[in-house]
Each structure stands twice: as structure tokens, then as C-alpha cells.
């Protein structure tokens, strides 16, 4: 089973729109922060992925569903977990909660992309070692 990671986010005044609720792009930022935390928990980072695997994980699909509003001073627990592995992609599931209240659900599909010597990238198979790190 894949690891999960929970990151706390305190909603600041500047995170909110004119209606006083969190402006939706902030959730995608918090989702990404939770994924980066999951990597770090596995002794990886974006620099580590490049150094160890010669690869990056670009987002090829993302979405969110907003279940209830969050506003200034709310403390959100944002959980990231991997829900699906494919040969060249993996899907992350996110939940943002304020206490017991579900605020948002989201997903990202990330591709495995190998760095080329000319600076470009090309798709590749996810190494078993990477998957093992995120599952153990």
C-alpha cells in the first residue's frame, strides 16, 4: 500500500477571494506541497529525482472538487496518497479537511519523464525502485 502524507496549511487572508473564501488555485498549490512532502518522507525531492533517477514527474492531468468553503484562519490538513500506478504514470489522490469537514478533493496524474542530454524530456517507464520507495 502506498504511503500517505499529511501537510498542514493555514489559510491566510491573501489566500481568499472577494467573498472571503479560499481562491481555488490555492488548493492546487497545497496539493503539490503535499506531494513534495511525500517525496521528502521517502528521502527524495525534485533535485533528488533528477540526481538519482535522471527524471522528473510532470503533471499531465489535474482536477478538484470543492465540497465546503474554507476561509481565513482555517487550518487545513491536506493528505496526498498514490491511488494508481501505471507503467509510465501514477495518479495521486488529495483530500483537504478542516477538522472532520471535507473541504476539497483532488487528483493529479503525473508522468515519468526522463531527462535527455539536449535538455528535453521523454516519457519512460517508472522504475521499480521509485515505486518501492513510495510504497514502503
XYZ file of C-alpha atoms in Angstrom:
136
model
C 0.000 0.000 0.000
C 1.266 3.460 -0.861
C 2.328 5.874 1.808
C 0.280 8.916 2.521
C 1.461 12.276 3.726
C -0.458 14.979 5.562
C 0.604 18.599 5.327
C -0.974 21.373 7.325
C -1.927 24.623 5.590
C -3.110 27.681 7.468
C -5.408 29.816 5.320
C -4.029 33.347 5.196
C -6.023 36.463 4.332
C -4.309 36.655 0.933
C -5.442 33.110 0.086
C -9.054 34.267 -0.050
C -11.130 35.856 -2.810
C -13.524 38.796 -2.518
C -16.157 36.528 -0.960
C -13.727 35.638 1.844
C -13.285 32.002 0.814
C -10.142 30.295 -0.436
C -9.414 31.157 -4.073
C -9.445 27.796 -5.884
C -5.874 27.839 -7.336
C -4.506 27.732 -3.789
C -5.713 24.152 -3.464
C -3.520 23.064 -6.361
C -0.544 24.716 -4.651
C -1.343 22.908 -1.387
C -1.818 19.608 -3.249
C 1.628 19.989 -4.811
C 3.153 20.870 -1.430
C 1.700 17.645 -0.019
C 3.226 15.644 -2.902
C 6.612 17.280 -2.298
C 6.284 16.340 1.383
C 5.516 12.749 0.404
C 8.691 12.676 -1.700
C 10.742 14.100 1.158
C 9.354 11.486 3.539
C 10.839 8.934 1.098
C 14.226 10.727 1.171
C 13.574 12.263 -2.241
C 12.955 15.746 -3.601
C 12.757 17.235 -7.073
C 16.547 17.574 -7.046
C 16.794 14.012 -5.728
C 14.616 12.676 -8.548
C 16.885 14.356 -11.077
C 20.088 13.153 -9.411
C 19.016 9.608 -8.546
C 16.760 8.750 -11.476
C 17.532 11.379 -14.131
C 13.810 12.095 -14.307
C 11.000 14.492 -13.452
C 7.275 13.947 -12.882
C 5.277 16.497 -14.900
C 1.548 16.799 -14.280
C -0.500 15.655 -17.279
C -3.946 15.887 -15.673
C -5.322 17.573 -12.555
C -8.704 18.295 -11.075
C -10.522 19.201 -7.902
C -13.981 19.136 -6.378
C -14.802 21.707 -3.756
C -17.071 20.338 -1.044
C -17.296 23.145 1.517
C -15.740 26.584 1.868
C -12.571 27.333 3.786
C -11.692 30.840 4.894
C -9.152 32.985 6.720
C -7.514 31.305 9.744
C -8.884 27.838 8.932
C -6.299 25.098 9.365
C -6.437 22.513 6.603
C -4.963 19.019 6.706
C -4.041 18.149 3.118
C -3.456 14.433 2.531
C -1.611 13.058 -0.508
C -1.551 9.389 -1.453
C -0.898 7.404 -4.592
C -4.035 5.609 -5.696
C -2.978 4.141 -9.048
C 0.235 3.029 -10.728
C 0.593 2.558 -14.456
C 3.722 1.736 -16.430
C 4.537 5.384 -17.230
C 2.183 7.355 -14.982
C 0.829 7.460 -11.478
C -2.253 9.077 -10.006
C -2.287 10.962 -6.722
C -5.367 11.499 -4.627
C -5.726 14.516 -2.380
C -8.091 15.472 0.404
C -8.235 18.780 2.238
C -10.061 18.760 5.565
C -10.784 21.377 8.182
C -11.197 19.213 11.255
C -13.664 16.498 10.267
C -15.161 18.585 7.456
C -14.173 17.672 3.895
C -13.275 20.898 2.090
C -11.820 19.648 -1.215
C -10.825 16.503 -3.066
C -8.393 16.465 -5.920
C -6.161 14.420 -8.147
C -3.055 14.705 -10.265
C -1.764 12.324 -12.883
C 1.992 12.575 -13.148
C 4.056 11.103 -15.963
C 7.546 9.721 -15.600
C 9.797 11.767 -17.879
C 13.485 11.047 -18.388
C 15.847 13.974 -18.886
C 17.606 13.980 -22.263
C 21.117 15.275 -22.905
C 19.722 18.099 -25.096
C 17.682 19.441 -22.158
C 14.382 17.933 -23.285
C 12.394 15.138 -21.715
C 10.857 11.914 -22.963
C 8.414 9.507 -21.401
C 9.720 6.395 -19.752
C 8.719 3.521 -17.530
C 8.555 4.212 -13.802
C 11.482 2.434 -12.138
C 10.571 -0.278 -9.636
C 12.886 1.412 -7.117
C 10.826 4.624 -7.214
C 7.584 2.756 -6.730
C 9.059 0.743 -3.871
C 10.222 3.938 -2.135
C 6.721 5.382 -2.286
C 5.020 2.170 -1.177
C 7.220 1.057 1.713
